[in-house]
Amino acid sequence: MRQFLLFFRKEMMEMRRSFKWLWVPLVFLMLGIIQPVVTRFMPQILESSGNLPKGMTITIEPPSGSEVMAQTLGQYNSVGLMILVLSIMTLISGERQSGVSQMIFAKPVSYVSYAAAKWASMLSLVTASFVLGYAGAWYYTMQMIGNVETGAAVKAGLLYLLWLWFTGSLTLLMSSLLNPAAGIAFVSIGAAILLSMASGWLPRFTAYSPGSLPQISVRWLQASDAPAGAFGAAILCLMCMIFFFMIAAYQVKIRKSNV
Amino acid sequence: MDTMNSSIPWNLIMPLIVLQLILAVVGLLSLYKAEATRGPKWLWVIIILCGNIPGSVVYFVFGRKDAS
Amino acid sequence: MTRTLLQVRELSKRFKEREVVKGISFNITEGSCAALLGPNGAGKTTTISMLAGLLQPSGGSIELLVNGSPTTDRRPYIGFLPQMPVFYPWMTGVEFLLYAGELAGLTSREVKSETGEWLEAVGLREAGKRRIGSYSGGMKQRLGLAQALIHRPKLLILDEPVSALDPTGRKDVLTLLQRIRRETTVLFSTHVLHDAEEICDEIIMIRNGDIALQGSLDHVRRTYSEPVIRLEVGGDEASRSWLTAACGKDFVIHSEVSGGRAKMKVANVEQASRALMADAVSHRIMIRSLEAGHSTLEDLFLKVVQA
């Protein structure tokens, strides 16, 4: 436990000094705000682009608050996911690559504590960033678009957060398996996108896939009733995370350094 | 439709601009303090200043060197 | 005090097809300073990494004996400095030592006093407050030594501690090592014989993953030194051909000639040098220098490396 805290404190300090604790939440917050702002000004934007024939007026059905929130989640599922993966991809591979791990692992340290600290710091960063961004999106939607149902928004947010945790865990797993940062990012983003698209193509086979979490949360926002499979997908997602963690901790143990 | 054409609510737009400014300033600050970067520093200054949000993000992800 | 501290038996490491370390065995006595000597690519770093617990051996055993009995986990008793140590550039020297010390199991109070002490010892008291990103190679090496020693290990393992340093940095680290070796057992790898001679009392020479020879420095010097004559003559044609002819004389067991110089292994130095001088006089050859003595460790090292 003491070693976990030591490692965790170091991870937090590193994230602070590398400004990760500033830029990741900031970018997530902006991502959250942009969607309602753009939606609100869409008619003006189209009008001022001036390509419309004279006399023609555009009538866009103003979207509901819940729909804008759902669109925001869509933003997070592309740009947000990428930012998340890029910001944590070298968390494990970086120390192995540079060689710092040689000095760390020559000391009587626990590999599980080491991996757990990586996980804990990743989860804190992801949670703080998403909660901030989602709260920003919610506030702006309420101000500029319209009402959002509280219960549905909270549940959708939690489910989506779970999906981000899953993607973060997947990235850390890849970081423990691979060395090149580009490879880690490519595999992690690719797998996440594939999983989430697969649940659109083959809904019957992927009912409980963690990849269906984004869709479930969007549906929850729009329909305001519990979609089928939410509970199963959440449980399976948590189990996958534990599994990824165990593989990563083992990888850390057998591949202490690159030399 | 009337409400849509109402004047722009600057009090809600401003925070977005301020956030973007903060991001750029933090990026420049980090660049200034960095011992070493991948590629020349002046290039990163341009990227951060002209690249809006993606510019700063690209700097934070790829510009910084983690090991020494 | 000649208790064995480290016992290595038939240690081997295979990477895919290539066997880098081929079953080496050696002991390290408590309180000694041993050098793992060998040319680049001999398997030094691989051996050191296995000893430090960073690499799983393919075969054999490594045992660390504390108070005479083997330990299950030797990491608490080992301090390790990798070749060209890498740190977190965003940490200060002090912060890294605190971190390293606590990871090694010191309490937060112990680690504070030890950090101050070791920073002083390695001459980084002032620089300790600065970020490691701004350190020079020599400073990093010294900080690396401090982090390896902070938990007062029984065995200090160093991988090429001075080879990447400039002369000043090299001298600093060697002076430090000389002081450290009085308190703890040291094992370090190097490809520079001179460094080994300067501080060690035991040498283990390895070549192609095998031990070529090992023993105490004195023992190796005595056993392997051979009577040798070093001869230098003028650069003219006559002198050179005489030198080549002289190397063919029957008292010369083995010889190496390059330009106007020759190194001859002989049975009896005194007799051989008299014969050579007389021969030179009769052929009216000018001898520039003649040195009668014994082969140095350097000769032995070169012989071992090139064999």
XYZ file of C-alpha atoms in Angstrom:
634
model
C 0.000 0.000 0.000
C 2.809 2.365 0.853
C 4.467 1.674 -2.473
C 1.192 2.208 -4.291
C 0.868 5.630 -2.699
C 4.472 6.435 -3.558
C 3.979 5.472 -7.186
C 0.632 7.234 -7.314
C 2.055 10.422 -5.858
C 4.822 10.339 -8.459
C 2.334 9.810 -11.309
C 0.226 12.719 -10.112
C 3.274 14.922 -9.800
C 4.378 13.990 -13.307
C 0.947 14.736 -14.751
C 0.945 18.082 -12.979
C 4.421 19.083 -14.097
C 3.833 18.010 -17.669
C 0.676 20.169 -17.594
C -1.480 17.116 -18.304
C -3.705 18.035 -15.404
C -4.336 21.331 -17.149
C -4.599 20.663 -20.842
C -6.590 17.420 -20.863
C -9.454 18.726 -18.690
C -9.322 22.035 -20.561
C -9.656 20.379 -23.959
C -12.457 18.138 -22.673
C -14.258 21.188 -21.318
C -13.969 22.994 -24.648
C -15.149 19.921 -26.511
C -18.214 19.858 -24.275
C -19.015 23.512 -24.741
C -18.499 23.698 -28.486
C -21.387 21.406 -29.445
C -24.198 23.435 -27.843
C -22.634 26.704 -29.025
C -22.341 25.516 -32.609
C -25.852 24.091 -32.574
C -27.241 27.334 -31.234
C -25.607 29.434 -33.946
C -25.979 26.985 -36.804
C -28.695 29.056 -38.562
C -26.577 32.221 -38.383
C -23.520 30.356 -39.579
C -25.363 28.971 -42.577
C -26.890 32.353 -43.332
C -23.655 34.244 -43.202
C -21.918 31.750 -45.447
C -24.235 33.380 -48.010
C -24.541 30.635 -50.550
C -28.290 30.535 -50.325
C -30.467 31.858 -53.164
C -32.318 35.033 -52.356
C -35.606 34.590 -50.674
C -34.866 31.134 -49.438
C -35.059 30.700 -45.733
C -33.680 27.820 -43.814
C -35.819 26.215 -41.262
C -33.947 23.883 -39.025
C -35.945 22.076 -36.453
C -34.320 23.285 -33.257
C -32.916 20.209 -31.547
C -33.885 19.389 -28.001
C -31.477 19.687 -25.106
C -31.151 15.918 -24.846
C -30.269 15.665 -28.501
C -27.483 18.210 -28.167
C -26.154 16.306 -25.172
C -26.220 13.153 -27.267
C -24.311 14.949 -30.027
C -21.744 16.051 -27.458
C -21.173 12.438 -26.501
C -20.661 11.791 -30.213
C -17.892 14.414 -30.170
C -16.260 12.727 -27.233
C -16.423 9.436 -29.057
C -14.179 10.719 -31.835
C -11.994 13.657 -30.794
C -12.300 13.011 -27.053
C -11.314 9.372 -27.387
C -8.290 10.324 -29.436
C -7.151 12.945 -26.928
C -7.596 10.470 -24.099
C -5.505 7.809 -25.832
C -2.795 10.250 -26.905
C -2.472 11.714 -23.435
C -1.864 8.387 -21.687
C -0.325 6.153 -24.347
C 3.252 6.260 -23.041
C 2.331 5.945 -19.370
C 3.883 2.462 -19.106
C 5.958 2.131 -22.275
C 7.702 5.470 -21.757
C 9.594 4.449 -18.624
C 10.520 1.097 -20.107
C 11.767 2.758 -23.287
C 13.756 5.531 -21.682
C 15.387 3.246 -19.127
C 14.175 4.863 -15.882
C 12.462 1.569 -15.149
C 15.878 -0.083 -14.727
C 16.552 1.868 -11.584
C 13.008 1.525 -10.301
C 12.748 -2.232 -10.766
C 16.196 -2.974 -9.357
C 14.657 -1.837 -6.072
C 12.372 -4.106 -4.038
C 9.157 -2.807 -5.581
C 5.811 -4.478 -6.215
C 4.788 -4.726 -9.853
C 1.102 -4.767 -8.952
C 1.460 -1.508 -7.010
C 3.298 -0.010 -9.947
C 0.595 -0.983 -12.430
C -2.176 -0.022 -10.003
C -0.727 3.470 -9.627
C -0.687 3.855 -13.394
C -4.318 2.780 -13.501
C -5.394 4.997 -10.627
C -3.761 8.074 -12.119
C -5.254 7.352 -15.537
C -8.733 6.897 -14.046
C -8.423 10.132 -12.063
C -7.404 12.125 -15.110
C -10.117 10.636 -17.308
C -12.822 11.047 -14.675
C -11.928 14.632 -13.825
C -11.669 15.629 -17.485
C -14.909 14.013 -18.538
C -16.920 15.196 -15.543
C -15.733 18.738 -16.164
C -16.466 18.579 -19.880
C -19.842 16.901 -19.437
C -20.861 19.415 -16.788
C -19.842 22.214 -19.135
C -21.875 20.732 -21.962
C -24.863 20.322 -19.673
C -24.689 23.875 -18.400
C -24.357 25.350 -21.890
C -27.138 23.189 -23.253
C -29.436 24.343 -20.464
C -28.497 27.957 -21.128
C -28.597 27.968 -24.899
C -30.805 25.132 -26.088
C -33.243 23.803 -23.630
C -33.929 21.537 -20.735
C -32.183 18.224 -20.181
C -33.673 15.562 -18.016
C -31.466 15.203 -14.970
C -31.801 11.484 -14.291
C -31.169 10.478 -17.886
C -28.203 12.824 -18.239
C -26.540 11.534 -15.079
C -27.025 7.896 -16.030
C -25.875 8.463 -19.608
C -22.838 10.344 -18.322
C -21.892 7.569 -15.918
C -22.216 4.902 -18.592
C -20.154 6.965 -20.978
C -17.510 7.523 -18.313
C -17.320 3.753 -17.957
C -16.628 3.524 -21.681
C -13.792 6.057 -21.341
C -12.388 4.008 -18.453
C -12.487 0.980 -20.699
C -10.642 2.792 -23.492
C -8.087 4.115 -21.012
C -7.530 0.608 -19.638
C -7.143 -0.725 -23.153
C -4.544 1.943 -23.883
C -2.574 1.105 -20.742
C -2.690 -2.573 -21.674
C -1.278 -1.725 -25.098
C 1.301 0.504 -23.433
C 2.471 -2.505 -21.426
C 2.607 -4.722 -24.518
C 4.030 -2.441 -27.197
C 6.883 0.035 -27.381
C 6.260 2.508 -30.196
C 3.844 5.240 -29.155
C 2.319 5.324 -32.640
C 1.548 1.612 -32.433
C -0.072 1.963 -29.015
C -2.235 4.861 -30.192
C -3.185 3.175 -33.447
C -4.186 -0.144 -31.889
C -6.043 1.462 -28.973
C -8.001 3.992 -31.023
C -8.630 1.424 -33.743
C -9.907 -1.187 -31.307
C -12.128 1.331 -29.519
C -13.651 2.600 -32.762
C -14.097 -0.919 -34.096
C -15.781 -2.070 -30.881
C -18.140 0.858 -30.840
C -18.981 0.488 -34.540
C -19.462 -3.250 -34.246
C -22.256 -2.696 -31.785
C -24.019 -0.671 -34.475
C -23.600 -3.284 -37.182
C -24.188 -6.406 -35.172
C -26.360 -5.340 -32.275
C -27.452 -8.892 -31.595
C -23.987 -10.249 -31.010
C -22.632 -7.297 -29.141
C -25.464 -6.662 -26.727
C -23.138 -6.709 -23.715
C -19.990 -5.531 -25.463
C -18.302 -2.556 -23.772
C -18.399 -1.022 -27.259
C -22.156 -0.660 -26.992
C -21.816 1.674 -23.997
C -21.627 4.893 -26.077
C -24.780 3.910 -27.977
C -26.576 2.928 -24.816
C -25.797 6.271 -23.211
C -26.948 8.157 -26.305
C -30.173 6.181 -26.360
C -30.675 6.841 -22.687
C -30.458 10.570 -23.305
C -32.856 10.498 -26.217
C -35.412 8.000 -25.026
C -35.109 8.567 -21.317
C -35.764 4.966 -20.493
C -33.346 2.250 -19.612
C -32.090 0.554 -22.766
C -31.643 -3.183 -22.639
C -28.159 -4.421 -21.951
C -26.941 -1.402 -20.018
C -26.301 -3.374 -16.867
C -24.717 -6.318 -18.666
C -22.440 -4.087 -20.715
C -21.354 -2.198 -17.599
C -20.488 -5.424 -15.752
C -18.626 -6.865 -18.720
C -16.750 -3.598 -19.138
C -15.556 -3.664 -15.520
C -14.501 -7.290 -15.897
C -12.511 -6.435 -19.023
C -10.782 -3.634 -17.139
C -9.725 -5.981 -14.359
C -8.511 -8.480 -16.934
C -6.505 -5.819 -18.801
C -4.984 -4.700 -15.536
C -3.841 -8.197 -14.651
C -2.199 -8.742 -18.040
C -0.492 -5.352 -17.842
C 0.835 -6.016 -14.329
C 2.240 -9.321 -15.545
C 3.808 -7.643 -18.572
C 5.426 -5.064 -16.323
C 6.916 -7.884 -14.295
C 8.372 -9.857 -17.186
C 9.459 -6.876 -19.294
C 11.140 -4.634 -16.808
C 13.272 -2.804 -19.301
C 14.279 -2.880 -22.910
C 17.924 -3.556 -22.337
C -37.142 31.625 -34.921
C -36.987 35.004 -33.265
C -34.973 33.807 -30.330
C -32.428 32.269 -32.705
C -31.667 35.593 -34.295
C -31.341 37.429 -31.055
C -28.032 39.065 -30.310
C -25.095 36.833 -29.611
C -24.830 35.986 -25.884
C -21.265 37.107 -25.366
C -21.314 36.114 -21.739
C -21.530 32.509 -22.882
C -19.128 32.762 -25.822
C -16.436 34.567 -23.872
C -15.512 31.605 -21.652
C -14.747 29.555 -24.755
C -12.339 32.208 -26.019
C -10.798 32.584 -22.589
C -10.305 28.804 -22.320
C -8.594 28.741 -25.673
C -6.313 31.571 -24.591
C -5.456 29.742 -21.373
C -4.592 26.621 -23.350
C -2.276 28.557 -25.651
C -0.632 30.378 -22.746
C -0.079 27.145 -20.828
C 1.389 25.633 -23.987
C 3.788 28.524 -24.448
C 4.707 28.473 -20.768
C 5.470 24.757 -20.935
C 7.473 25.335 -24.108
C 9.457 28.088 -22.429
C 10.313 25.880 -19.459
C 11.083 22.769 -21.509
C 14.751 21.772 -21.603
C 14.361 20.005 -24.907
C 11.640 19.626 -27.494
C 11.213 17.514 -30.578
C 11.926 19.948 -33.361
C 12.822 23.630 -33.017
C 11.042 25.727 -30.407
C 10.081 28.530 -32.790
C 8.117 26.042 -34.875
C 6.147 24.996 -31.813
C 5.420 28.643 -31.003
C 3.834 29.023 -34.441
C 1.924 25.766 -34.107
C 0.561 26.715 -30.678
C -0.398 30.242 -31.743
C -1.904 29.416 -35.113
C -3.195 25.917 -34.491
C -5.965 26.832 -32.051
C -6.948 23.907 -29.843
C -5.452 21.163 -32.034
C -2.177 23.082 -32.261
C -1.743 23.140 -28.491
C -2.823 19.519 -28.179
C -0.300 18.434 -30.807
C 2.397 20.292 -28.910
C 1.499 18.704 -25.575
C 1.379 15.211 -27.057
C 4.313 15.259 -29.463
C 6.423 18.300 -28.673
C 7.525 17.440 -25.161
C 10.346 15.069 -24.394
C 9.664 12.944 -21.363
C 12.986 11.305 -20.607
C 16.401 12.658 -19.826
C 36.407 -11.503 6.566
C 36.312 -13.667 3.477
C 32.701 -14.707 3.429
C 31.104 -15.175 0.062
C 28.436 -12.581 -0.664
C 27.351 -13.444 -4.178
C 27.408 -16.908 -5.652
C 26.796 -17.276 -9.370
C 26.515 -20.780 -10.805
C 26.306 -21.738 -14.475
C 24.494 -18.510 -15.306
C 23.361 -18.373 -18.920
C 21.148 -16.231 -21.097
C 19.783 -17.029 -24.506
C 18.056 -14.494 -26.759
C 16.205 -16.526 -29.345
C 19.021 -18.433 -31.091
C 21.968 -16.531 -29.711
C 23.511 -17.519 -26.414
C 24.897 -14.306 -24.984
C 26.045 -15.636 -21.619
C 27.229 -19.233 -21.689
C 27.072 -20.644 -18.215
C 29.444 -18.571 -16.132
C 30.267 -19.212 -12.484
C 31.986 -16.961 -10.003
C 31.925 -15.860 -6.391
C 32.237 -12.441 -4.920
C 33.688 -12.116 -1.464
C 32.236 -9.759 1.063
C 34.168 -6.515 1.169
C 35.921 -6.992 -2.140
C 35.742 -4.949 -5.295
C 35.370 -6.968 -8.449
C 35.523 -5.886 -12.065
C 33.698 -7.647 -14.828
C 36.125 -6.966 -17.619
C 35.614 -7.615 -21.276
C 35.364 -6.086 -24.712
C 32.114 -4.610 -26.008
C 29.582 -7.282 -26.794
C 31.097 -9.844 -24.451
C 27.896 -10.139 -22.424
C 28.742 -7.781 -19.577
C 25.519 -5.785 -19.579
C 23.439 -8.954 -19.933
C 25.211 -10.516 -16.953
C 24.844 -7.352 -14.884
C 21.144 -7.055 -15.759
C 20.557 -10.614 -14.577
C 22.418 -9.950 -11.332
C 20.332 -6.817 -10.767
C 17.153 -8.837 -11.330
C 16.078 -6.981 -14.458
C 16.510 -9.941 -16.759
C 15.377 -13.495 -16.185
C 18.316 -15.925 -16.627
C 17.818 -18.802 -19.086
C 19.709 -21.097 -16.765
C 21.849 -21.247 -13.664
C 21.476 -19.594 -10.302
C 22.328 -16.356 -8.571
C 22.448 -16.382 -4.812
C 23.073 -13.536 -2.442
C 24.152 -14.651 0.996
C 23.293 -12.353 3.847
C 25.010 -13.408 7.066
C 25.829 -16.686 5.403
C 22.313 -17.701 4.404
C 20.766 -17.270 0.963
C 18.001 -14.709 0.425
C 14.820 -15.269 -1.563
C 14.624 -11.692 -2.814
C 18.013 -10.090 -3.219
C 16.745 -6.706 -4.390
C 16.700 -5.050 -0.933
C 20.424 -5.777 -0.551
C 21.477 -4.578 -3.982
C 22.165 -1.113 -5.286
C 22.202 -0.808 -9.042
C 23.455 1.853 -11.406
C 22.642 1.163 -15.054
C 24.836 2.166 -17.945
C 23.970 5.804 -18.652
C 21.250 6.226 -16.024
C 18.030 7.917 -17.116
C 15.902 9.964 -14.733
C 12.704 11.928 -14.807
C 13.795 15.302 -16.178
C 10.909 17.012 -14.404
C 12.067 15.889 -10.960
C 14.772 17.583 -8.958
C 17.745 15.588 -7.719
C 16.429 15.746 -4.163
C 12.978 14.553 -5.210
C 14.416 11.605 -7.098
C 16.550 10.511 -4.153
C 13.573 10.766 -1.795
C 11.535 8.700 -4.236
C 14.266 6.104 -4.731
C 14.929 5.834 -1.006
C 11.290 5.308 -0.111
C 10.893 2.759 -2.888
C 13.840 0.907 -1.396
C 11.922 0.715 1.879
C 13.377 3.498 3.991
C 11.012 5.371 6.278
C 10.328 8.973 5.378
C 12.484 10.172 8.252
C 15.424 7.937 7.291
C 15.170 8.917 3.678
C 15.410 12.627 4.476
C 18.669 12.331 6.355
C 20.128 9.851 3.869
C 19.239 12.082 0.925
C 21.073 15.029 2.441
C 24.048 12.873 3.263
C 24.379 11.299 -0.171
C 23.859 14.532 -2.051
C 26.740 15.916 -0.031
C 28.831 12.817 -0.703
C 28.391 12.940 -4.465
C 28.801 16.708 -4.597
C 25.286 17.608 -5.645
C 24.182 19.561 -2.606
C 23.500 22.710 -4.577
C 22.390 21.052 -7.825
C 19.963 18.832 -5.919
C 17.398 21.602 -5.931
C 17.487 21.878 -9.707
C 15.554 19.778 -12.230
C 17.474 16.742 -13.445
C 16.744 17.811 -17.018
C 19.508 20.387 -16.702
C 22.167 17.969 -15.369
C 25.324 17.033 -17.236
C 26.297 13.410 -17.889
C 28.691 13.377 -14.945
C 26.102 14.820 -12.583
C 23.588 12.184 -13.631
C 26.154 9.461 -13.026
C 26.793 10.813 -9.532
C 23.089 11.099 -8.814
C 22.783 7.531 -10.074
C 25.402 6.447 -7.565
C 23.546 8.225 -4.778
C 20.245 6.532 -5.643
C 21.986 3.141 -5.760
C 23.540 3.655 -2.334
C 20.738 5.396 -0.487
C 19.455 2.237 1.198
C 22.987 1.126 2.170
C 23.053 -2.037 0.042
C 25.370 -4.940 0.743
C 26.330 -5.168 -2.912
C 26.678 -2.287 -5.328
C 26.379 -3.256 -8.992
C 27.493 -0.777 -11.623
C 27.333 -1.129 -15.389
C 30.136 0.750 -17.163
C 30.077 3.532 -14.578
C 32.758 5.706 -16.159
C 32.968 4.848 -19.838
C 30.560 7.537 -21.038
C 32.163 10.320 -19.017
C 34.728 12.952 -19.870
C 38.064 12.796 -17.974
C 36.906 15.051 -15.124
C 33.647 13.163 -14.650
C 35.549 9.898 -14.819
C 37.961 10.956 -12.111
C 35.125 12.172 -9.870
C 33.266 8.890 -10.099
C 36.396 6.757 -9.632
C 37.367 8.753 -6.534
C 33.861 8.247 -5.184
C 34.027 4.535 -5.873
C 37.312 4.264 -4.063
C 35.618 5.709 -1.003
C 32.497 3.605 -1.345
C 34.354 0.345 -1.702
C 35.609 0.662 1.846
C 32.047 0.372 3.101
C 30.368 -1.977 0.680
C 31.095 -4.751 -1.772
C 31.300 -3.499 -5.336
C 30.923 -5.241 -8.668
C 31.266 -3.225 -11.810
C 31.648 -3.877 -15.485
C 34.069 -2.092 -17.739
C 35.907 -2.496 -20.983
C 38.742 -0.305 -19.791
C 41.390 -2.277 -17.975
C 42.867 0.815 -16.426
C 39.661 1.537 -14.494
C 39.647 -1.984 -13.141
C 43.285 -1.801 -12.045
C 42.679 1.483 -10.304
C 40.114 0.331 -7.770
C 39.597 -3.417 -7.947
C 41.142 -6.354 -6.238
C 39.348 -9.060 -8.181
C 38.869 -9.354 -11.902
C 36.609 -11.540 -13.978
C 37.495 -11.341 -17.651
C 34.784 -12.444 -20.009
C 34.831 -12.961 -23.722
C 31.946 -14.091 -25.924
C 29.824 -14.890 -22.904
C 32.439 -17.106 -21.279
C 34.841 -16.482 -18.449
C 38.323 -16.216 -19.922
C 40.087 -15.911 -16.617
C 39.366 -14.789 -13.091
C 41.072 -14.255 -9.801
C 42.559 -11.605 -7.603
C 44.466 -8.903 -9.378
C 47.744 -9.891 -7.683
C 47.254 -13.526 -8.507
C 46.494 -12.806 -12.149
C 49.490 -10.510 -12.410
C 51.812 -13.103 -10.943
C 50.463 -16.098 -12.803
C 50.092 -14.635 -16.212
C 52.946 -12.161 -16.466
C 55.645 -13.307 -18.833
C 59.221 -12.158 -19.401
C 59.112 -9.684 -22.230
C 61.662 -7.514 -24.028
C 60.577 -4.358 -25.777
C 63.037 -3.242 -28.387
C 63.126 -0.177 -30.579
C 65.605 0.475 -33.370
C 66.082 3.142 -36.019
C 63.821 3.425 -39.019
C 66.434 2.596 -41.679
C 66.275 -0.509 -43.810
C 69.264 -2.278 -42.191
C 67.921 -1.839 -38.658
C 64.515 -3.099 -39.633
C 65.725 -6.211 -41.318
C 67.999 -6.909 -38.359
C 64.987 -6.591 -36.069
C 63.020 -9.080 -38.121
C 65.976 -11.449 -38.074
C 66.414 -10.991 -34.320
C 62.823 -12.028 -33.767
C 63.640 -15.315 -35.449
C 66.348 -16.239 -32.934
C 65.759 -19.397 -30.989
C 65.467 -17.749 -27.548
C 62.461 -15.745 -28.768
C 59.309 -17.706 -28.022
C 56.865 -15.284 -29.543
C 57.209 -11.847 -31.096
C 55.263 -8.946 -32.495
C 56.905 -6.413 -34.813
C 55.466 -3.132 -35.954
C 57.657 -0.554 -37.661
C 60.890 -0.187 -35.738
C 59.470 -1.724 -32.577
C 59.305 -5.292 -31.414
C 57.841 -7.042 -28.420
C 59.465 -10.390 -27.727
C 58.417 -13.055 -25.305
C 61.536 -14.814 -24.089
C 62.454 -17.526 -21.647
C 65.099 -15.571 -19.792
C 65.126 -11.809 -19.985
C 68.723 -11.325 -18.857
C 70.296 -13.761 -21.277
C 68.111 -12.656 -24.130
C 68.847 -8.970 -23.713
C 72.620 -9.605 -23.562
C 72.465 -11.704 -26.702
C 70.389 -9.090 -28.491
C 72.733 -6.263 -27.552
C 75.812 -8.188 -28.613
C 74.156 -9.075 -31.881
C 73.189 -5.487 -32.478
C 76.737 -4.296 -31.842
C 78.206 -6.850 -34.220
C 75.767 -5.766 -36.916
C 76.441 -2.067 -36.136
C 72.757 -1.493 -35.379
C 71.711 1.427 -33.183
C 69.311 0.402 -30.453
C 67.071 3.289 -29.528
C 65.602 1.649 -26.495
C 65.565 -1.728 -24.855
C 63.274 -2.512 -22.009
C 63.522 -5.796 -20.215
C 60.583 -6.600 -17.995
C 57.322 -8.413 -17.657
C 54.124 -8.308 -19.644
C 51.504 -6.032 -18.154
C 47.896 -6.748 -17.461
C 47.158 -4.725 -20.564
C 49.055 -7.278 -22.669
C 47.173 -10.072 -20.993
C 43.861 -8.320 -21.531
C 44.586 -7.758 -25.196
C 45.658 -11.370 -25.562
C 42.491 -12.607 -23.910
C 40.311 -10.295 -25.954
C 41.931 -11.109 -29.257
C 42.370 -14.831 -28.772
